[in-house]
Short mmCIF file of C-alpha atoms in Angstrom, two decimals:
data_model
loop_
_atom_site.label_atom_id
_atom_site.label_comp_id
_atom_site.label_asym_id
_atom_site.label_seq_id
_atom_site.Cartn_x
_atom_site.Cartn_y
_atom_site.Cartn_z
CA MET A 1 1.49 -28.21 -28.26
CA ALA A 2 -1.24 -26.56 -26.24
CA ALA A 3 -1.59 -22.82 -26.41
CA LEU A 4 -0.22 -20.61 -23.63
CA LEU A 5 -3.63 -19.10 -22.99
CA GLU A 6 -6.90 -20.81 -23.82
CA VAL A 7 -10.17 -18.98 -23.30
CA ARG A 8 -12.97 -21.55 -23.30
CA ASP A 9 -16.65 -20.64 -23.68
CA VAL A 10 -16.41 -17.63 -21.42
CA ALA A 11 -19.74 -15.90 -20.81
CA ARG A 12 -20.60 -12.94 -18.65
CA SER A 13 -23.65 -10.80 -18.24
CA PHE A 14 -24.34 -7.67 -16.23
CA ARG A 15 -27.91 -7.31 -14.96
CA GLY A 16 -29.36 -9.37 -17.77
CA LEU A 17 -27.21 -7.75 -20.43
CA GLN A 18 -25.17 -10.49 -22.09
CA VAL A 19 -21.75 -8.89 -22.64
CA LEU A 20 -19.83 -12.03 -23.58
CA ARG A 21 -21.44 -15.06 -25.24
CA ASP A 22 -19.33 -18.19 -25.06
CA VAL A 23 -16.13 -16.61 -26.26
CA SER A 24 -13.28 -18.97 -27.11
CA PHE A 25 -9.84 -18.22 -28.47
CA ASP A 26 -6.23 -19.27 -28.03
CA VAL A 27 -3.02 -17.37 -27.66
CA GLU A 28 -0.04 -19.41 -28.82
CA GLU A 29 3.26 -19.00 -27.02
CA GLY A 30 5.50 -16.43 -28.70
CA GLY A 31 4.53 -13.55 -30.89
CA ILE A 32 1.84 -10.91 -30.68
CA VAL A 33 -1.89 -11.63 -30.77
CA GLY A 34 -4.42 -8.86 -31.29
CA LEU A 35 -7.93 -8.60 -29.90
CA ILE A 36 -9.93 -5.88 -31.58
CA GLY A 37 -13.53 -4.80 -31.65
CA PRO A 38 -15.72 -1.72 -31.66
CA ASN A 39 -16.67 0.07 -28.45
CA GLY A 40 -18.96 -1.99 -26.29
CA ALA A 41 -17.88 -5.25 -27.89
CA GLY A 42 -16.88 -6.68 -24.50
CA LYS A 43 -13.11 -6.31 -24.87
CA SER A 44 -12.58 -4.81 -21.44
CA THR A 45 -14.82 -7.38 -19.77
CA LEU A 46 -12.95 -10.22 -21.45
CA PHE A 47 -9.66 -8.62 -20.50
CA ASN A 48 -10.71 -8.30 -16.86
CA ILE A 49 -11.74 -11.95 -16.81
CA ILE A 50 -8.39 -13.07 -18.23
CA SER A 51 -6.41 -10.96 -15.77
CA GLY A 52 -8.53 -11.97 -12.78
CA PHE A 53 -10.29 -8.70 -11.94
CA LEU A 54 -13.67 -10.14 -12.83
CA ALA A 55 -15.17 -13.63 -12.59
CA SER A 56 -16.91 -15.17 -15.57
CA ASP A 57 -20.40 -16.63 -15.27
CA ARG A 58 -19.40 -19.67 -17.29
CA GLY A 59 -16.36 -21.05 -19.06
CA GLN A 60 -12.69 -21.38 -18.24
CA VAL A 61 -9.45 -19.50 -18.60
CA ILE A 62 -6.60 -21.97 -19.05
CA TYR A 63 -3.08 -20.63 -18.72
CA ALA A 64 0.01 -22.76 -19.26
CA GLY A 65 -2.14 -25.87 -19.08
CA ALA A 66 -3.90 -25.07 -15.80
CA ASP A 67 -7.39 -23.69 -15.19
CA ILE A 68 -6.75 -20.35 -13.47
CA SER A 69 -10.38 -19.22 -13.30
CA GLY A 70 -10.38 -19.24 -9.49
CA ARG A 71 -6.99 -17.63 -8.96
CA SER A 72 -6.44 -14.11 -7.65
CA VAL A 73 -4.75 -11.31 -9.56
CA PRO A 74 -1.45 -11.58 -7.62
CA GLN A 75 -1.40 -15.37 -8.12
CA ARG A 76 -1.83 -14.96 -11.87
CA SER A 77 0.86 -12.30 -11.87
CA ARG A 78 3.31 -14.58 -10.08
CA ALA A 79 2.61 -17.22 -12.71
CA GLY A 80 3.66 -14.70 -15.35
CA LEU A 81 0.32 -13.34 -16.54
CA VAL A 82 0.54 -9.55 -16.29
CA ARG A 83 -1.68 -6.78 -17.62
CA THR A 84 -1.60 -3.03 -18.10
CA PHE A 85 -4.53 -0.63 -17.92
CA GLN A 86 -6.36 1.49 -20.43
CA THR A 87 -5.61 4.59 -18.37
CA PRO A 88 -2.04 4.11 -17.18
CA GLN A 89 -1.85 3.18 -13.51
CA VAL A 90 1.50 4.48 -12.36
CA PHE A 91 2.32 4.90 -8.68
CA ALA A 92 1.93 8.66 -8.86
CA HIS A 93 3.92 9.68 -5.79
CA LEU A 94 6.80 7.33 -6.47
CA THR A 95 9.56 8.29 -8.87
CA VAL A 96 9.94 6.42 -12.14
CA LEU A 97 12.82 4.46 -10.68
CA GLU A 98 10.79 3.56 -7.58
CA ASN A 99 7.91 2.44 -9.79
CA LEU A 100 10.26 -0.01 -11.45
CA ILE A 101 11.68 -1.12 -8.11
CA ALA A 102 8.13 -1.91 -7.00
CA GLY A 103 7.88 -3.96 -10.20
CA CYS A 104 10.62 -6.27 -8.87
CA TYR A 105 8.36 -7.40 -6.00
CA LYS A 106 7.62 -10.83 -7.46
CA HIS A 107 11.23 -11.80 -7.88
CA THR A 108 12.35 -10.73 -4.45
CA ASN A 109 11.35 -12.25 -1.17
CA THR A 110 12.47 -10.47 1.99
CA GLY A 111 9.76 -10.08 4.63
CA VAL A 112 8.60 -7.04 6.56
CA LEU A 113 10.82 -7.90 9.55
CA ALA A 114 13.97 -8.29 7.47
CA ASN A 115 13.16 -4.96 5.83
CA LEU A 116 12.60 -3.25 9.19
CA PHE A 117 15.97 -4.32 10.50
CA ALA A 118 17.70 -3.76 7.15
CA SER A 119 19.21 -7.22 7.24
CA ARG A 120 22.13 -7.99 4.99
CA ARG A 121 19.84 -9.89 2.63
CA SER A 122 17.37 -7.01 2.56
CA ARG A 123 20.15 -4.57 1.66
CA SER A 124 21.68 -6.70 -1.07
CA GLU A 125 18.22 -7.31 -2.50
CA LEU A 126 17.56 -3.57 -2.58
CA HIS A 127 20.87 -3.09 -4.34
CA ARG A 128 19.87 -5.62 -6.99
CA MET A 129 16.42 -4.09 -7.45
CA HIS A 130 18.05 -0.69 -7.94
CA ALA A 131 20.41 -2.04 -10.58
CA ASP A 132 17.58 -3.81 -12.42
CA ALA A 133 15.44 -0.68 -12.33
CA GLU A 134 18.27 1.46 -13.67
CA ALA A 135 18.82 -1.02 -16.51
CA ALA A 136 15.10 -1.00 -17.35
CA CYS A 137 15.08 2.82 -17.41
CA GLU A 138 17.92 2.67 -19.89
CA LYS A 139 16.11 0.14 -22.05
CA PHE A 140 12.87 2.11 -22.20
CA GLY A 141 14.46 5.52 -22.57
CA LEU A 142 13.37 6.73 -19.16
CA THR A 143 16.80 7.47 -17.72
CA ALA A 144 16.42 11.25 -18.03
CA VAL A 145 13.20 11.30 -16.02
CA ARG A 146 13.94 8.48 -13.57
CA HIS A 147 13.97 10.69 -10.48
CA ARG A 148 10.71 12.48 -11.28
CA PRO A 149 7.41 11.45 -9.68
CA ALA A 150 5.65 9.22 -12.19
CA GLY A 151 2.35 11.05 -11.74
CA LYS A 152 3.91 14.27 -13.09
CA LEU A 153 4.95 12.76 -16.42
CA PRO A 154 3.01 13.20 -19.67
CA GLY A 155 0.65 10.38 -20.64
CA GLY A 156 2.97 8.79 -23.19
CA GLN A 157 5.76 8.41 -20.68
CA GLN A 158 3.38 7.08 -18.03
CA ARG A 159 2.51 4.31 -20.49
CA LEU A 160 6.18 3.54 -20.94
CA VAL A 161 6.64 3.42 -17.15
CA GLU A 162 3.74 1.01 -16.86
CA LEU A 163 5.12 -1.16 -19.65
CA ALA A 164 8.65 -1.14 -18.23
CA ARG A 165 7.27 -1.98 -14.79
CA ALA A 166 5.40 -4.96 -16.21
CA VAL A 167 8.41 -6.16 -18.19
CA ILE A 168 10.83 -5.93 -15.24
CA GLY A 169 8.71 -8.63 -13.57
CA LYS A 170 9.65 -11.02 -16.42
CA PRO A 171 6.14 -11.84 -17.64
CA ARG A 172 5.40 -14.82 -19.85
CA LEU A 173 2.14 -13.38 -21.15
CA LEU A 174 1.82 -9.62 -21.25
CA CYS A 175 -1.71 -8.32 -21.80
CA LEU A 176 -1.89 -4.70 -22.93
CA ASP A 177 -5.17 -2.80 -22.73
CA GLU A 178 -5.37 -0.06 -25.39
CA PRO A 179 -1.68 0.82 -25.04
CA SER A 180 -1.82 3.43 -27.80
CA SER A 181 -4.67 5.56 -26.45
CA GLY A 182 -3.45 9.04 -25.69
CA LEU A 183 -0.25 8.62 -27.70
CA ASN A 184 0.72 10.71 -30.73
CA THR A 185 1.75 9.13 -34.03
CA GLY A 186 5.45 9.23 -33.25
CA GLU A 187 4.88 7.61 -29.87
CA VAL A 188 2.74 4.87 -31.45
CA THR A 189 5.58 4.03 -33.82
CA GLY A 190 7.95 3.84 -30.86
CA LEU A 191 5.51 1.60 -29.02
CA MET A 192 5.21 -0.75 -32.00
CA ALA A 193 8.97 -1.09 -32.14
CA ALA A 194 9.10 -1.74 -28.40
CA LEU A 195 6.42 -4.44 -28.64
CA GLU A 196 8.23 -6.21 -31.47
CA ARG A 197 11.44 -6.10 -29.44
CA LEU A 198 9.69 -7.63 -26.42
CA ALA A 199 8.13 -10.34 -28.57
CA ALA A 200 11.58 -11.11 -29.95
CA GLU A 201 12.79 -11.51 -26.35
CA GLY A 202 10.25 -14.29 -25.94
CA ILE A 203 7.37 -12.50 -24.21
CA THR A 204 3.97 -13.41 -25.60
CA ILE A 205 1.81 -10.33 -26.02
CA LEU A 206 -1.97 -10.09 -26.11
CA LEU A 207 -2.88 -6.70 -27.44
CA VAL A 208 -6.34 -5.24 -26.98
CA SER A 209 -6.90 -2.24 -29.15
CA HIS A 210 -9.16 -0.53 -31.59
CA ASP A 211 -6.18 1.13 -33.25
CA MET A 212 -5.81 -0.49 -36.68
CA ASP A 213 -2.30 0.91 -37.10
CA LEU A 214 -1.05 -0.59 -33.90
CA VAL A 215 -2.50 -4.06 -34.49
CA LYS A 216 -0.35 -4.37 -37.60
CA VAL A 217 2.29 -5.80 -35.28
CA ALA A 218 0.03 -8.74 -34.42
CA SER A 219 0.40 -11.94 -36.40
CA VAL A 220 -3.11 -13.15 -35.52
CA ILE A 221 -6.10 -11.00 -34.75
CA HIS A 222 -9.39 -11.95 -33.12
CA VAL A 223 -12.33 -9.67 -33.74
CA LEU A 224 -14.83 -9.36 -30.94
CA CYS A 225 -18.24 -7.90 -31.72
CA PHE A 226 -21.29 -7.85 -29.43
CA GLY A 227 -19.75 -10.47 -27.20
CA GLU A 228 -18.79 -12.93 -29.92
CA ILE A 229 -15.65 -13.61 -31.90
CA ILE A 230 -16.74 -12.93 -35.47
CA ALA A 231 -13.45 -13.39 -37.26
CA ARG A 232 -9.88 -14.44 -36.70
CA GLY A 233 -6.72 -14.47 -38.75
CA PRO A 234 -3.98 -12.18 -40.03
CA LEU A 235 -4.81 -8.50 -40.58
CA VAL A 236 -5.11 -8.75 -44.36
CA GLU A 237 -7.75 -11.47 -44.05
CA ILE A 238 -9.59 -9.60 -41.33
CA ARG A 239 -9.74 -6.53 -43.50
CA ARG A 240 -11.38 -8.52 -46.29
CA ASP A 241 -13.98 -10.13 -44.04
CA ALA A 242 -17.43 -8.76 -44.86
CA ARG A 243 -18.79 -9.06 -41.33
CA VAL A 244 -15.82 -7.24 -39.89
CA ARG A 245 -16.14 -4.45 -42.44
CA GLU A 246 -19.79 -4.06 -41.63
CA ALA A 247 -19.52 -4.26 -37.85
CA TYR A 248 -16.27 -2.57 -37.16
CA LEU A 249 -14.66 -0.72 -39.98
CA GLY A 250 -17.96 0.87 -40.95
CA ALA A 251 -17.22 0.41 -44.64
CA MET B 1 6.55 17.09 28.16
CA LEU B 2 9.37 15.80 26.01
CA VAL B 3 8.91 12.34 27.47
CA PHE B 4 5.26 12.37 26.41
CA THR B 5 6.28 13.66 22.99
CA GLY B 6 8.57 10.66 22.67
CA LEU B 7 5.89 8.24 23.87
CA TYR B 8 3.29 9.60 21.52
CA SER B 9 5.77 9.63 18.66
CA ILE B 10 6.27 5.90 19.04
CA ALA B 11 2.57 5.03 19.08
CA GLY B 12 1.70 7.80 16.62
CA LEU B 13 4.23 6.57 14.09
CA GLY B 14 2.11 3.45 13.71
CA VAL B 15 -0.89 5.59 12.78
CA ALA B 16 1.17 7.87 10.58
CA PHE B 17 2.65 4.94 8.68
CA LEU B 18 -0.79 3.51 8.03
CA LEU B 19 -2.13 6.88 6.94
CA GLY B 20 0.79 8.15 4.89
CA GLN B 21 2.12 4.98 3.32
CA CYS B 22 -1.01 2.82 3.14
CA GLY B 23 -3.74 5.44 2.95
CA ILE B 24 -5.53 3.81 5.87
CA VAL B 25 -7.18 6.01 8.51
CA SER B 26 -6.91 4.21 11.82
CA LEU B 27 -8.79 5.41 14.87
CA ALA B 28 -7.99 2.27 16.84
CA GLN B 29 -4.52 3.09 18.14
CA SER B 30 -5.90 3.89 21.61
CA VAL B 31 -6.86 0.23 21.94
CA PHE B 32 -3.35 -1.05 21.27
CA PHE B 33 -1.88 1.71 23.43
CA GLY B 34 -4.24 0.53 26.19
CA ILE B 35 -3.40 -3.14 25.73
CA GLY B 36 0.30 -2.38 26.11
CA ALA B 37 -0.29 -0.23 29.18
CA TYR B 38 -2.61 -2.70 30.92
CA ALA B 39 -0.38 -5.66 30.06
CA SER B 40 2.57 -3.93 31.70
CA ALA B 41 0.48 -2.77 34.64
CA TYR B 42 -1.07 -6.18 35.28
CA CYS B 43 2.12 -8.18 34.86
CA THR B 44 4.19 -6.01 37.17
CA THR B 45 1.65 -5.19 39.92
CA GLN B 46 -0.66 -8.22 40.05
CA LEU B 47 1.68 -11.00 38.95
CA ASN B 48 4.92 -9.41 40.10
CA TRP B 49 6.60 -10.46 36.91
CA TRP B 50 9.68 -8.94 35.42
CA ALA B 51 8.84 -5.70 33.54
CA PRO B 52 9.83 -6.87 30.02
CA SER B 53 7.22 -9.63 30.26
CA GLY B 54 4.54 -6.92 30.20
CA PHE B 55 6.01 -5.46 27.02
CA VAL B 56 6.12 -8.87 25.37
CA ILE B 57 2.61 -9.89 26.41
CA GLY B 58 1.19 -6.52 25.37
CA ILE B 59 2.85 -6.73 21.98
CA ALA B 60 1.75 -10.33 21.46
CA ALA B 61 -1.85 -9.55 22.45
CA SER B 62 -1.94 -6.45 20.25
CA ALA B 63 -0.53 -8.30 17.28
CA ALA B 64 -3.02 -11.12 17.74
CA LEU B 65 -5.92 -8.67 17.98
CA ALA B 66 -4.64 -6.75 14.95
CA VAL B 67 -4.63 -9.94 12.89
CA ALA B 68 -8.04 -11.07 14.13
CA VAL B 69 -9.72 -7.71 13.55
CA GLY B 70 -7.55 -6.50 10.68
CA TRP B 71 -8.14 -9.56 8.53
CA PRO B 72 -11.86 -8.87 8.03
CA ILE B 73 -11.93 -5.06 8.27
CA LEU B 74 -8.99 -4.42 5.97
CA ARG B 75 -11.12 -5.70 3.13
CA LEU B 76 -13.02 -2.46 3.55
CA SER B 77 -11.59 0.82 2.37
CA GLY B 78 -11.92 4.56 2.83
CA TYR B 79 -14.61 5.83 5.18
CA PHE B 80 -15.94 2.38 5.96
CA LEU B 81 -12.56 1.20 7.15
CA ALA B 82 -12.12 4.34 9.25
CA LEU B 83 -15.52 3.73 10.84
CA ALA B 84 -14.61 0.11 11.55
CA THR B 85 -11.46 1.21 13.38
CA LEU B 86 -13.51 3.79 15.27
CA ALA B 87 -15.86 1.00 16.34
CA LEU B 88 -12.85 -0.96 17.59
CA ALA B 89 -11.75 2.05 19.65
CA MET B 90 -15.22 2.39 21.17
CA ILE B 91 -15.45 -1.29 22.01
CA GLY B 92 -11.96 -1.12 23.51
CA GLN B 93 -12.94 1.82 25.70
CA VAL B 94 -15.97 -0.05 27.03
CA LEU B 95 -14.04 -3.26 27.67
CA PHE B 96 -11.24 -1.44 29.48
CA LEU B 97 -13.95 -0.10 31.78
CA GLU B 98 -15.97 -3.29 32.19
CA TRP B 99 -13.21 -5.85 32.59
CA ASP B 100 -12.24 -4.46 35.96
CA TRP B 101 -10.65 -7.74 37.12
CA LEU B 102 -7.96 -6.98 34.56
CA THR B 103 -7.92 -3.22 34.24
CA GLY B 104 -9.15 -2.03 37.60
CA GLY B 105 -12.13 -0.41 35.87
CA THR B 106 -12.63 3.23 36.83
CA LEU B 107 -10.13 2.95 39.66
CA GLY B 108 -7.35 1.92 37.34
CA ILE B 109 -4.10 0.28 38.39
CA GLY B 110 -1.56 2.21 40.42
CA GLY B 111 1.89 1.56 41.77
CA ILE B 112 3.41 0.39 38.51
CA PRO B 113 7.15 0.14 39.19
CA LYS B 114 9.60 2.35 37.36
CA LEU B 115 11.73 0.66 34.79
CA SER B 116 15.32 -0.09 35.51
CA LEU B 117 17.93 -0.69 32.93
CA PHE B 118 21.01 -2.71 33.86
CA GLY B 119 20.47 -1.82 37.49
CA PHE B 120 20.04 1.86 36.60
CA ASP B 121 16.66 3.14 37.84
CA LEU B 122 14.70 5.32 35.47
CA ARG B 123 12.87 7.03 38.31
CA THR B 124 13.18 10.67 37.33
CA PRO B 125 11.67 12.18 34.18
CA GLN B 126 15.17 13.12 33.04
CA ARG B 127 16.37 9.55 33.19
CA PHE B 128 13.25 8.26 31.50
CA TYR B 129 13.76 10.86 28.83
CA TYR B 130 17.13 9.36 27.98
CA PHE B 131 15.47 5.98 27.65
CA VAL B 132 12.37 6.93 25.64
CA TRP B 133 14.12 8.97 23.00
CA PRO B 134 16.61 6.31 21.93
CA VAL B 135 13.64 3.92 21.66
CA ALA B 136 11.77 6.48 19.56
CA VAL B 137 14.80 7.03 17.35
CA LEU B 138 15.24 3.28 16.97
CA VAL B 139 11.61 2.90 15.92
CA LEU B 140 11.92 5.76 13.43
CA TRP B 141 15.07 4.20 12.02
CA LEU B 142 13.35 0.83 11.59
CA HIS B 143 10.52 2.47 9.69
CA ALA B 144 12.87 4.45 7.51
CA ASN B 145 14.48 1.10 6.62
CA LEU B 146 11.15 -0.46 5.80
CA LEU B 147 10.09 2.47 3.67
CA GLY B 148 13.15 2.13 1.45
CA ALA B 149 12.97 -1.64 1.08
CA ARG B 150 10.92 -4.17 -0.85
CA ASN B 151 7.79 -4.07 1.31
CA GLY B 152 7.98 -0.30 1.72
CA PHE B 153 7.84 0.19 -2.03
CA ALA B 154 5.04 -2.35 -2.25
CA THR B 155 3.11 -0.50 0.45
CA ARG B 156 3.39 2.85 -1.29
CA ALA B 157 2.58 1.26 -4.64
CA MET B 158 -0.58 -0.19 -3.11
CA ARG B 159 -1.54 3.24 -1.74
CA ASP B 160 -1.15 4.96 -5.13
CA ALA B 161 -2.76 2.34 -7.40
CA PRO B 162 -4.08 -0.81 -5.70
CA ALA B 163 -5.10 -2.56 -8.92
CA ALA B 164 -1.70 -2.04 -10.49
CA ALA B 165 0.00 -3.24 -7.31
CA ALA B 166 -2.00 -6.47 -7.47
CA VAL B 167 -0.87 -6.94 -11.06
CA LEU B 168 2.74 -6.80 -9.86
CA GLY B 169 2.04 -9.81 -7.67
CA ILE B 170 1.55 -7.85 -4.43
CA ASP B 171 -1.09 -9.47 -2.25
CA THR B 172 -2.52 -6.18 -1.06
CA HIS B 173 -4.77 -7.59 1.63
CA VAL B 174 -2.02 -9.57 3.34
CA LEU B 175 0.36 -6.62 3.13
CA LYS B 176 -2.20 -4.30 4.72
CA VAL B 177 -2.70 -6.74 7.58
CA LYS B 178 1.08 -6.91 8.13
CA ILE B 179 1.37 -3.14 8.28
CA PHE B 180 -1.65 -2.95 10.59
CA VAL B 181 0.02 -5.45 12.92
CA SER B 182 3.27 -3.51 12.97
CA SER B 183 1.28 -0.38 13.76
CA ALA B 184 -0.46 -2.19 16.64
CA VAL B 185 2.91 -3.35 17.96
CA LEU B 186 4.12 0.25 18.08
CA GLY B 187 0.93 1.28 19.85
CA SER B 188 1.45 -1.40 22.45
CA LEU B 189 5.11 -0.51 22.93
CA GLY B 190 4.16 3.13 23.47
CA GLY B 191 1.46 2.04 25.91
CA SER B 192 3.81 -0.11 28.00
CA LEU B 193 6.33 2.72 28.23
CA PHE B 194 3.52 5.10 29.16
CA ALA B 195 2.40 2.82 32.01
CA HIS B 196 5.87 2.59 33.47
CA TYR B 197 6.40 6.32 33.16
CA VAL B 198 3.17 7.59 34.77
CA SER B 199 2.98 4.52 37.09
CA PHE B 200 -0.83 4.73 37.12
CA VAL B 201 -3.18 3.72 34.33
CA SER B 202 -6.93 4.17 34.07
CA VAL B 203 -9.60 4.10 31.39
CA ASP B 204 -9.29 7.87 30.87
CA SER B 205 -5.98 7.39 29.11
CA PHE B 206 -7.34 5.05 26.43
CA THR B 207 -10.47 6.74 25.15
CA VAL B 208 -11.55 7.43 21.62
CA GLU B 209 -10.25 10.94 22.20
CA ARG B 210 -6.76 9.50 22.61
CA ALA B 211 -7.16 7.67 19.31
CA ILE B 212 -8.15 10.93 17.66
CA ASN B 213 -5.07 12.55 19.14
CA PHE B 214 -2.87 9.91 17.56
CA LEU B 215 -4.51 10.50 14.22
CA LEU B 216 -4.20 14.23 14.72
CA LEU B 217 -0.49 14.07 15.31
CA ALA B 218 -0.09 11.97 12.19
CA VAL B 219 -2.05 14.47 10.09
CA LEU B 220 -0.38 17.52 11.61
CA GLY B 221 3.08 16.08 11.36
CA GLY B 222 2.52 15.09 7.78
CA ALA B 223 2.08 11.38 7.51
CA LYS B 224 4.27 10.96 4.44
CA THR B 225 7.44 11.94 6.29
CA ILE B 226 8.71 10.01 9.25
CA VAL B 227 10.23 12.98 11.05
CA GLY B 228 6.91 14.82 10.78
CA THR B 229 5.43 12.37 13.26
CA VAL B 230 7.77 13.61 15.97
CA LEU B 231 6.90 17.23 15.21
CA GLY B 232 3.21 16.36 15.25
CA ALA B 233 3.59 14.56 18.56
CA GLY B 234 5.41 17.58 19.96
CA PHE B 235 2.60 19.85 18.84
CA VAL B 236 -0.28 17.88 20.36
CA THR B 237 1.63 17.44 23.63
CA VAL B 238 3.27 20.79 24.16
CA MET B 239 0.76 23.16 22.60
CA PRO B 240 -2.28 22.47 24.85
CA HIS B 241 -0.04 22.66 27.90
CA TRP B 242 1.51 25.93 26.83
CA LEU B 243 -1.87 27.43 25.91
CA THR B 244 -3.32 26.83 29.39
CA GLY B 245 -1.36 29.94 30.35
CA PHE B 246 -4.03 31.95 28.49
CA GLY B 247 -6.78 30.84 30.87
CA ASP B 248 -10.09 29.20 30.17
CA ILE B 249 -10.12 29.89 26.46
CA HIS B 250 -7.20 27.52 25.87
CA PRO B 251 -9.22 24.79 24.10
CA LEU B 252 -10.46 27.42 21.65
CA LEU B 253 -6.95 28.64 21.01
CA PHE B 254 -5.76 25.09 20.45
CA ALA B 255 -8.58 24.51 17.98
CA ALA B 256 -7.60 27.71 16.17
CA CYS B 257 -3.99 26.52 15.99
CA LEU B 258 -5.12 23.20 14.55
CA ILE B 259 -7.22 24.85 11.88
CA ALA B 260 -4.38 27.19 10.98
CA ALA B 261 -1.91 24.32 10.79
CA VAL B 262 -4.17 22.27 8.53
CA MET B 263 -4.98 25.25 6.31
CA PHE B 264 -1.47 26.57 5.83
CA LEU B 265 0.48 23.33 6.01
CA PRO B 266 -1.63 20.79 4.14
CA GLU B 267 1.27 18.35 4.04
CA GLY B 268 1.94 18.79 7.74
CA PHE B 269 5.08 20.00 9.47
CA GLY B 270 7.16 17.27 7.91
CA GLY B 271 5.98 18.11 4.41
CA ALA B 272 6.62 21.82 4.95
CA LEU B 273 10.09 21.11 6.30
CA GLN B 274 10.91 18.87 3.36
CA ARG B 275 9.76 21.53 0.94
CA ALA B 276 11.81 24.23 2.67
CA LEU B 277 14.90 22.02 2.58
CA ARG B 278 14.41 21.29 -1.11
CA ARG B 279 14.02 24.99 -1.83
CA GLY B 280 17.17 25.73 0.17
CA ARG B 281 19.10 23.16 -1.82
CA GLU B 282 17.91 24.51 -5.15
CA ALA B 283 18.64 28.14 -4.27
#
């Protein structure tokens, strides 16, 4: 069976600086895949290419069997490929609940006119979105803060809001960019548990991180260094790899 | 005065919605206001058509223009977008003057008939008042609906974090164009009503200054609240009139009032009102 996500010979340079050199890797459906690398390895660039924020110079991104290189961010999202951001991007002036309601956008379909006139369909849809958002708050432990503006929450909770908002849209492949940055140890443990729960629900997770503790949850890890994948495999193997130790772990 | 407040509330709400919910500064509302007014004026005086045809044609023309212009310029953002809308207002002002076969140029178009509703003539300001305000309330109600529904949440999400909104599957460009069109429709509706109320339209009513006034009422009223728009419209209509009682220095006094309002009520009248209500509830 073909992988859910196939990155094929992706290259990208900025003003002559080659950031990615023909990077290829697969993400199989189900489970958690890690992508690690030191600062400046090209993780963010690769991540932006996969999620559609940046075009590659060469190569292809194949998702669910189709080349999505030319598709826009919303198109990828509607196909189930969703990302989060290194600095959480919550809708600051909306409450937590409203953030999650906005997350239901893909699975609802009333138009501006129907919304203006509060048609019956528009109202029942709103009712459903509300119920879904409440349920998601419950699931992610956000019920107590659901009526507070998301921008006023501490960083850890903003991450949870972002994660919950992505999950409410029923993603097939969830790409997380440094989800543990800014979290304390306790919060990281909570996040790891949450990720394993989501994986068990059938969501494939691609985890970009430099946090060695967090990537323990990944079954396969790809190590990116100076724009190339230098190693791949389970964490124990990666840790033994001489090139990885030299380039990344500094040991 | 209150009739004008109602008229400006309708057209101003379009600007306020763009500003407060989309984060888009539009200086082009005078153009859509003008299109509505001229459409009504032309249809009723030159073609002798039934009054509602002017409303419909104005709205259709405004919506078409909003799509044609909005599609390219809404790819811009921030200052550049604001400047693009300003350019539209300036072009509009020139065209309203130059296309005198349609607009009457500097002479304008007079003798626009008063509206009548089910055989009931709206010839006095009082009667018109009872027509404009229900329309204004209806428009406010529609926007309150939108704000609390799927596309309203999407709009506000896009304002706060455009990249994250795109990740949720929201096509931000298309949504912006839709909101811009609905804003233009409101501008045109306000313009048509204006034409029937004053029964004479000329270029002077659709200048860049008018566009700035619409933006001003949105800022003053507090663009994030819908009711604020009405308060803002009241302020920019009633205040200059009231201040003329102080003689020649009235523009200075108005300017001072504006500065004071912006300094002390950064979230506008609507925002201040909301805050006071919240405080009252908590106390």
